[in-house]
PDB file of C-alpha atoms in Angstrom:
ATOM      1  CA  ASN I   1     -10.388  -4.350 -14.031  1.00 61.00           C
ATOM      2  CA  ALA I   2      -7.045  -5.978 -14.768  1.00 78.00           C
ATOM      3  CA  GLY I   3      -5.532  -3.956 -11.992  1.00 93.00           C
ATOM      4  CA  VAL I   4      -1.898  -2.188 -12.094  1.00 96.00           C
ATOM      5  CA  ILE I   5       0.187  -4.288 -14.900  1.00 97.00           C
ATOM      6  CA  GLN I   6       4.087  -4.108 -14.586  1.00 97.00           C
ATOM      7  CA  THR I   7       6.534  -5.796 -17.140  1.00 97.00           C
ATOM      8  CA  PRO I   8       8.672  -7.363 -17.074  1.00 97.00           C
ATOM      9  CA  ARG I   9       8.109  -9.537 -13.701  1.00 96.00           C
ATOM     10  CA  HIS I  10      11.835 -10.211 -13.734  1.00 97.00           C
ATOM     11  CA  LYS I  11      14.752  -8.939 -15.242  1.00 97.00           C
ATOM     12  CA  VAL I  12      18.501  -9.861 -14.968  1.00 97.00           C
ATOM     13  CA  THR I  13      20.991  -7.416 -16.638  1.00 97.00           C
ATOM     14  CA  GLY I  14      24.615  -6.997 -16.490  1.00 96.00           C
ATOM     15  CA  LYS I  15      26.445  -4.213 -14.590  1.00 97.00           C
ATOM     16  CA  GLY I  16      26.701  -1.152 -17.054  1.00 97.00           C
ATOM     17  CA  GLN I  17      23.533  -2.035 -18.842  1.00 97.00           C
ATOM     18  CA  GLU I  18      20.134  -0.404 -19.082  1.00 97.00           C
ATOM     19  CA  ALA I  19      16.877  -1.446 -17.764  1.00 98.00           C
ATOM     20  CA  THR I  20      13.591  -0.073 -18.570  1.00 98.00           C
ATOM     21  CA  LEU I  21      10.405  -0.967 -16.427  1.00 98.00           C
ATOM     22  CA  TRP I  22       6.906  -0.529 -17.637  1.00 98.00           C
ATOM     23  CA  CYS I  23       3.749   0.254 -15.819  1.00 98.00           C
ATOM     24  CA  GLU I  24       0.135   0.368 -16.992  1.00 98.00           C
ATOM     25  CA  PRO I  25      -2.151   2.001 -14.230  1.00 97.00           C
ATOM     26  CA  ILE I  26      -5.880   1.193 -13.842  1.00 95.00           C
ATOM     27  CA  SER I  27      -7.800   2.964 -16.437  1.00 94.00           C
ATOM     28  CA  GLY I  28      -9.059   6.109 -15.076  1.00 91.00           C
ATOM     29  CA  HIS I  29      -6.612   6.716 -12.299  1.00 93.00           C
ATOM     30  CA  SER I  30      -4.798  10.065 -12.704  1.00 91.00           C
ATOM     31  CA  ALA I  31      -2.000   9.486 -10.280  1.00 93.00           C
ATOM     32  CA  VAL I  32       0.869   7.119 -10.913  1.00 95.00           C
ATOM     33  CA  PHE I  33       3.682   6.249  -8.419  1.00 96.00           C
ATOM     34  CA  TRP I  34       6.737   4.497  -8.461  1.00 97.00           C
ATOM     35  CA  TYR I  35       8.644   2.714  -5.609  1.00 97.00           C
ATOM     36  CA  ARG I  36      11.413   0.464  -4.643  1.00 97.00           C
ATOM     37  CA  GLN I  37      11.692  -2.397  -2.274  1.00 95.00           C
ATOM     38  CA  THR I  38      14.739  -4.188  -0.979  1.00 95.00           C
ATOM     39  CA  ILE I  39      15.340  -6.070   2.286  1.00 91.00           C
ATOM     40  CA  VAL I  40      17.736  -3.159   3.580  1.00 91.00           C
ATOM     41  CA  GLN I  41      15.853  -0.260   2.957  1.00 90.00           C
ATOM     42  CA  GLY I  42      12.113  -1.517   2.655  1.00 92.00           C
ATOM     43  CA  LEU I  43       9.750   0.367   0.614  1.00 94.00           C
ATOM     44  CA  GLU I  44      11.023   3.580  -0.733  1.00 94.00           C
ATOM     45  CA  PHE I  45       9.082   6.331  -2.604  1.00 95.00           C
ATOM     46  CA  LEU I  46      10.805   7.084  -5.807  1.00 96.00           C
ATOM     47  CA  THR I  47       8.512   9.467  -8.019  1.00 96.00           C
ATOM     48  CA  TYR I  48       4.729  10.186  -8.837  1.00 94.00           C
ATOM     49  CA  PHE I  49       2.844  11.752 -11.745  1.00 95.00           C
ATOM     50  CA  ARG I  50      -0.565  13.353 -11.766  1.00 93.00           C
ATOM     51  CA  ASN I  51      -2.358  13.627 -15.007  1.00 93.00           C
ATOM     52  CA  GLN I  52       1.028  12.565 -16.726  1.00 95.00           C
ATOM     53  CA  ALA I  53       2.811  15.435 -15.295  1.00 95.00           C
ATOM     54  CA  PRO I  54       5.622  14.669 -12.901  1.00 94.00           C
ATOM     55  CA  ILE I  55       4.728  16.070  -9.519  1.00 92.00           C
ATOM     56  CA  ASP I  56       7.671  14.729  -7.078  1.00 92.00           C
ATOM     57  CA  ASP I  57      10.685  12.997  -8.060  1.00 94.00           C
ATOM     58  CA  SER I  58      12.500  13.616  -4.459  1.00 92.00           C
ATOM     59  CA  GLY I  59      12.982   9.795  -3.960  1.00 93.00           C
ATOM     60  CA  MET I  60      14.815   9.360  -7.361  1.00 95.00           C
ATOM     61  CA  PRO I  61      18.632   9.045  -7.476  1.00 92.00           C
ATOM     62  CA  LYS I  62      19.813  11.901  -9.230  1.00 86.00           C
ATOM     63  CA  GLU I  63      21.924  10.191 -11.686  1.00 90.00           C
ATOM     64  CA  ARG I  64      21.076   7.081 -13.923  1.00 96.00           C
ATOM     65  CA  PHE I  65      17.289   7.013 -12.939  1.00 97.00           C
ATOM     66  CA  SER I  66      14.548   8.779 -14.979  1.00 97.00           C
ATOM     67  CA  ALA I  67      10.864   8.326 -15.236  1.00 97.00           C
ATOM     68  CA  GLN I  68       8.351   9.336 -17.856  1.00 97.00           C
ATOM     69  CA  MET I  69       4.729   8.994 -18.524  1.00 97.00           C
ATOM     70  CA  PRO I  70       4.191   9.806 -22.036  1.00 95.00           C
ATOM     71  CA  ASN I  71       0.676   8.958 -21.996  1.00 94.00           C
ATOM     72  CA  GLN I  72      -2.245   8.251 -19.362  1.00 93.00           C
ATOM     73  CA  SER I  73      -1.965   4.510 -19.935  1.00 95.00           C
ATOM     74  CA  HIS I  74       1.697   3.826 -19.252  1.00 95.00           C
ATOM     75  CA  SER I  75       4.771   4.850 -17.260  1.00 98.00           C
ATOM     76  CA  THR I  76       8.338   3.856 -17.621  1.00 98.00           C
ATOM     77  CA  LEU I  77      11.055   3.939 -15.296  1.00 98.00           C
ATOM     78  CA  LYS I  78      14.733   3.704 -16.855  1.00 98.00           C
ATOM     79  CA  ILE I  79      17.836   3.039 -15.131  1.00 97.00           C
ATOM     80  CA  GLN I  80      20.896   3.495 -17.021  1.00 97.00           C
ATOM     81  CA  SER I  81      24.402   1.999 -16.154  1.00 97.00           C
ATOM     82  CA  THR I  82      22.874  -0.409 -13.639  1.00 97.00           C
ATOM     83  CA  GLN I  83      24.638  -1.258 -10.817  1.00 96.00           C
ATOM     84  CA  PRO I  84      24.243  -4.140  -8.247  1.00 96.00           C
ATOM     85  CA  GLN I  85      22.775  -1.650  -5.705  1.00 95.00           C
ATOM     86  CA  ASP I  86      20.042  -0.935  -8.152  1.00 97.00           C
ATOM     87  CA  SER I  87      18.766  -4.528  -7.556  1.00 97.00           C
ATOM     88  CA  ALA I  88      15.046  -4.487  -6.021  1.00 97.00           C
ATOM     89  CA  VAL I  89      11.433  -5.179  -6.641  1.00 97.00           C
ATOM     90  CA  TYR I  90      10.301  -1.994  -8.411  1.00 98.00           C
ATOM     91  CA  LEU I  91       6.580  -1.231  -7.438  1.00 97.00           C
ATOM     92  CA  CYS I  92       4.037   0.755  -9.334  1.00 97.00           C
ATOM     93  CA  ALA I  93       0.636   1.950  -8.271  1.00 96.00           C
ATOM     94  CA  SER I  94      -1.844   3.833  -9.251  1.00 95.00           C
ATOM     95  CA  SER I  95      -4.838   6.071  -7.669  1.00 93.00           C
ATOM     96  CA  LEU I  96      -7.599   8.087  -8.758  1.00 90.00           C
ATOM     97  CA  GLY I  97      -6.215  11.299  -7.299  1.00 81.00           C
ATOM     98  CA  PRO I  98      -6.276  13.540  -4.283  1.00 70.00           C
ATOM     99  CA  GLY I  99      -9.741  13.579  -2.672  1.00 64.00           C
ATOM    100  CA  ASP I 100     -11.783  11.696   0.019  1.00 59.00           C
ATOM    101  CA  SER I 101      -9.855   8.296  -0.176  1.00 70.00           C
ATOM    102  CA  GLY I 102      -8.731   9.087  -3.792  1.00 70.00           C
ATOM    103  CA  ASN I 103      -5.292   8.473  -3.124  1.00 86.00           C
ATOM    104  CA  THR I 104      -6.012   4.980  -2.079  1.00 92.00           C
ATOM    105  CA  LEU I 105      -2.922   3.149  -3.617  1.00 93.00           C
ATOM    106  CA  TYR I 106      -3.430   0.065  -5.687  1.00 94.00           C
ATOM    107  CA  PHE I 107      -0.017  -1.683  -6.379  1.00 95.00           C
ATOM    108  CA  GLY I 108       1.026  -3.844  -9.378  1.00 95.00           C
ATOM    109  CA  GLU I 109       3.031  -7.125  -8.580  1.00 94.00           C
ATOM    110  CA  GLY I 110       6.112  -5.454  -9.101  1.00 96.00           C
ATOM    111  CA  SER I 111       9.291  -5.831 -11.315  1.00 97.00           C
ATOM    112  CA  ARG I 112      12.135  -7.687  -9.866  1.00 97.00           C
ATOM    113  CA  LEU I 113      15.489  -6.267 -11.071  1.00 98.00           C
ATOM    114  CA  ILE I 114      18.613  -8.183 -10.515  1.00 98.00           C
ATOM    115  CA  VAL I 115      22.112  -6.751 -11.628  1.00 97.00           C
ATOM    116  CA  VAL I 116      24.759  -8.964 -11.825  1.00 96.00           C
TER     117      VAL I 116
ATOM    118  CA  GLY L   1      14.620  10.412   9.783  1.00 55.00           C
ATOM    119  CA  ASP L   2      12.079   7.705  10.098  1.00 64.00           C
ATOM    120  CA  GLN L   3       8.667   8.839  10.131  1.00 89.00           C
ATOM    121  CA  VAL L   4       6.772   5.633  10.469  1.00 96.00           C
ATOM    122  CA  GLU L   5       7.641   3.141  13.277  1.00 96.00           C
ATOM    123  CA  GLN L   6       5.890  -0.049  12.700  1.00 97.00           C
ATOM    124  CA  SER L   7       5.432  -2.697  15.344  1.00 97.00           C
ATOM    125  CA  PRO L   8       5.515  -5.524  16.151  1.00 98.00           C
ATOM    126  CA  SER L   9       8.209  -6.666  13.395  1.00 97.00           C
ATOM    127  CA  ALA L  10       6.792 -10.122  13.942  1.00 97.00           C
ATOM    128  CA  LEU L  11       3.731 -11.784  15.314  1.00 97.00           C
ATOM    129  CA  SER L  12       2.465 -15.263  15.816  1.00 97.00           C
ATOM    130  CA  LEU L  13      -1.132 -16.196  16.413  1.00 97.00           C
ATOM    131  CA  HIS L  14      -3.137 -19.179  17.256  1.00 97.00           C
ATOM    132  CA  GLU L  15      -6.272 -19.459  14.944  1.00 97.00           C
ATOM    133  CA  GLY L  16      -9.164 -18.125  16.461  1.00 97.00           C
ATOM    134  CA  THR L  17      -7.192 -15.513  18.576  1.00 97.00           C
ATOM    135  CA  GLY L  18      -6.635 -11.718  17.700  1.00 97.00           C
ATOM    136  CA  SER L  19      -4.021  -8.805  18.149  1.00 97.00           C
ATOM    137  CA  ALA L  20      -3.025  -5.567  16.981  1.00 98.00           C
ATOM    138  CA  LEU L  21      -0.284  -4.027  14.703  1.00 98.00           C
ATOM    139  CA  ARG L  22       0.392  -0.305  15.450  1.00 98.00           C
ATOM    140  CA  CYS L  23       2.309   2.548  13.797  1.00 98.00           C
ATOM    141  CA  ASN L  24       3.425   5.453  15.535  1.00 98.00           C
ATOM    142  CA  PHE L  25       4.419   8.608  13.414  1.00 96.00           C
ATOM    143  CA  THR L  26       6.929  11.144  14.280  1.00 94.00           C
ATOM    144  CA  THR L  27       5.186  13.932  12.616  1.00 92.00           C
ATOM    145  CA  THR L  28       1.146  14.799  11.938  1.00 92.00           C
ATOM    146  CA  MET L  29       0.078  12.692   9.100  1.00 94.00           C
ATOM    147  CA  ARG L  30      -2.968  13.696   6.925  1.00 92.00           C
ATOM    148  CA  ALA L  31      -4.006   9.958   6.209  1.00 94.00           C
ATOM    149  CA  VAL L  32      -3.005   6.415   6.610  1.00 96.00           C
ATOM    150  CA  GLN L  33      -3.170   3.263   4.442  1.00 97.00           C
ATOM    151  CA  TRP L  34      -2.802  -0.360   5.665  1.00 98.00           C
ATOM    152  CA  PHE L  35      -1.794  -2.960   3.165  1.00 98.00           C
ATOM    153  CA  ARG L  36      -1.307  -6.764   2.971  1.00 97.00           C
ATOM    154  CA  LYS L  37       1.389  -8.535   0.726  1.00 94.00           C
ATOM    155  CA  ASN L  38      -0.210 -11.324  -0.949  1.00 84.00           C
ATOM    156  CA  SER L  39       1.040 -14.617  -1.780  1.00 81.00           C
ATOM    157  CA  ARG L  40       2.276 -13.303  -5.583  1.00 81.00           C
ATOM    158  CA  GLY L  41       4.071 -10.331  -3.660  1.00 83.00           C
ATOM    159  CA  SER L  42       1.497  -7.625  -4.412  1.00 88.00           C
ATOM    160  CA  LEU L  43       0.442  -5.135  -1.739  1.00 94.00           C
ATOM    161  CA  ILE L  44      -3.235  -5.303  -1.536  1.00 95.00           C
ATOM    162  CA  ASN L  45      -4.739  -2.052   0.089  1.00 95.00           C
ATOM    163  CA  LEU L  46      -6.832  -3.134   3.324  1.00 97.00           C
ATOM    164  CA  PHE L  47      -7.871   0.497   4.437  1.00 97.00           C
ATOM    165  CA  TYR L  48      -7.622   4.296   3.775  1.00 95.00           C
ATOM    166  CA  LEU L  49      -8.209   6.335   6.748  1.00 95.00           C
ATOM    167  CA  ALA L  50      -7.974  10.244   7.058  1.00 93.00           C
ATOM    168  CA  SER L  51      -9.565   9.901  10.747  1.00 94.00           C
ATOM    169  CA  GLY L  52     -11.326   7.696  13.187  1.00 97.00           C
ATOM    170  CA  THR L  53     -11.994   3.865  12.562  1.00 98.00           C
ATOM    171  CA  LYS L  54     -12.973   1.472   9.649  1.00 97.00           C
ATOM    172  CA  GLU L  55     -13.974  -1.871   9.994  1.00 98.00           C
ATOM    173  CA  ASN L  56     -13.944  -4.680   7.115  1.00 96.00           C
ATOM    174  CA  GLY L  57     -14.897  -8.451   8.335  1.00 97.00           C
ATOM    175  CA  ARG L  58     -12.392  -9.457  10.983  1.00 97.00           C
ATOM    176  CA  LEU L  59     -10.263  -6.177  10.418  1.00 98.00           C
ATOM    177  CA  LYS L  60     -10.599  -2.882  11.941  1.00 98.00           C
ATOM    178  CA  SER L  61      -8.322   0.070  11.877  1.00 98.00           C
ATOM    179  CA  ALA L  62      -8.162   3.351  13.483  1.00 98.00           C
ATOM    180  CA  PHE L  63      -6.008   6.638  12.933  1.00 98.00           C
ATOM    181  CA  ASP L  64      -5.461   9.190  15.308  1.00 97.00           C
ATOM    182  CA  SER L  65      -3.615  12.128  13.514  1.00 95.00           C
ATOM    183  CA  LYS L  66      -3.214  14.292  16.646  1.00 95.00           C
ATOM    184  CA  GLU L  67      -1.723  11.378  18.821  1.00 96.00           C
ATOM    185  CA  ARG L  68       0.311  10.368  15.713  1.00 97.00           C
ATOM    186  CA  TYR L  69      -0.654   6.761  15.621  1.00 98.00           C
ATOM    187  CA  SER L  70      -2.647   3.972  13.624  1.00 98.00           C
ATOM    188  CA  THR L  71      -3.584   0.361  14.479  1.00 98.00           C
ATOM    189  CA  LEU L  72      -4.745  -2.646  13.016  1.00 98.00           C
ATOM    190  CA  HIS L  73      -6.722  -5.218  14.849  1.00 98.00           C
ATOM    191  CA  ILE L  74      -7.102  -8.395  13.602  1.00 98.00           C
ATOM    192  CA  ARG L  75      -9.920 -10.837  15.324  1.00 97.00           C
ATOM    193  CA  ASP L  76     -10.446 -14.424  14.870  1.00 97.00           C
ATOM    194  CA  ALA L  77      -7.416 -14.740  12.808  1.00 97.00           C
ATOM    195  CA  GLN L  78      -7.440 -17.416  10.362  1.00 97.00           C
ATOM    196  CA  LEU L  79      -4.540 -19.354   8.450  1.00 95.00           C
ATOM    197  CA  GLU L  80      -4.998 -17.264   5.267  1.00 93.00           C
ATOM    198  CA  ASP L  81      -4.248 -14.031   7.364  1.00 95.00           C
ATOM    199  CA  SER L  82      -0.631 -14.977   7.629  1.00 95.00           C
ATOM    200  CA  GLY L  83       1.582 -12.756   5.449  1.00 95.00           C
ATOM    201  CA  THR L  84       3.055  -9.332   5.766  1.00 96.00           C
ATOM    202  CA  TYR L  85       1.296  -6.052   6.686  1.00 98.00           C
ATOM    203  CA  PHE L  86       2.424  -2.568   6.010  1.00 97.00           C
ATOM    204  CA  CYS L  87       1.198   0.828   7.264  1.00 98.00           C
ATOM    205  CA  ALA L  88       1.959   3.843   5.033  1.00 96.00           C
ATOM    206  CA  ALA L  89       1.327   7.232   5.645  1.00 95.00           C
ATOM    207  CA  GLU L  90       0.798  10.766   3.929  1.00 92.00           C
ATOM    208  CA  ALA L  91       2.566  13.688   5.500  1.00 88.00           C
ATOM    209  CA  TYR L  92       1.017  16.949   5.263  1.00 84.00           C
ATOM    210  CA  ASN L  93       4.067  18.798   3.828  1.00 76.00           C
ATOM    211  CA  MET L  94       5.195  15.725   1.870  1.00 76.00           C
ATOM    212  CA  GLY L  95       2.396  15.847  -1.093  1.00 78.00           C
ATOM    213  CA  TYR L  96       0.704  12.486  -1.490  1.00 83.00           C
ATOM    214  CA  LYS L  97       3.517  10.058  -1.219  1.00 87.00           C
ATOM    215  CA  LEU L  98       3.302   7.376   1.182  1.00 92.00           C
ATOM    216  CA  THR L  99       6.206   6.753   3.858  1.00 94.00           C
ATOM    217  CA  PHE L 100       6.039   3.023   4.783  1.00 95.00           C
ATOM    218  CA  GLY L 101       6.478   1.223   7.909  1.00 96.00           C
ATOM    219  CA  THR L 102       8.751  -1.665   8.014  1.00 94.00           C
ATOM    220  CA  GLY L 103       6.110  -4.436   7.878  1.00 96.00           C
ATOM    221  CA  THR L 104       4.916  -6.910  10.395  1.00 97.00           C
ATOM    222  CA  SER L 105       5.229 -10.377   9.505  1.00 96.00           C
ATOM    223  CA  LEU L 106       2.223 -12.197  10.665  1.00 96.00           C
ATOM    224  CA  LEU L 107       2.074 -16.122  11.128  1.00 96.00           C
ATOM    225  CA  VAL L 108      -1.407 -17.801  12.040  1.00 96.00           C
ATOM    226  CA  ASP L 109      -0.979 -21.359  13.129  1.00 95.00           C
ATOM    227  CA  PRO L 110      -3.747 -23.968  13.835  1.00 93.00           C
TER     228      PRO L 110
END
């Protein structure tokens, strides 16, 4: 069990550029979550998918941020026209799915995005 | 508003002693999870509770949905327990997304 795999681990991008982050959930897990961690805001929910379908994107900034899950083995978080305030550690997590302890989340190591 | 209030924000323990971390909730929660951030920055799941208590080694957690709190007890603290601990909770009306506490930075010294 390789755990949740996130790439890249670190990314430095210039203001206005696009950044795409990838997540490979644990095989067999039906739910994938994206969170963002900053010193000021702590851990913030962004969006989640179940069985590849978007369920809740209430935490996503309405402009510039988008997430997709084209197949069961990976999800992407794309940030267009990056801004310095987008700098954060972006965390992906997966879970078996709702049910008794089924929503136990397993996190990846995160992608640290720095916008300069 | 903030739904999860975690305390203390920082805790220092001598090796072999114990203490408790606490999360209070401003609304009724369906379940709570506790995590520890490891040396690589990953959040490691310690417990998932929908009710009652669970124990794993020197860690024990409790969750009372009605009273709106959860605790994480650490006994016989070891140096390797140092790190940042987070609670996170699922609200009944918020799907399955977690709202995180602000974390407790634990330092265990000899």
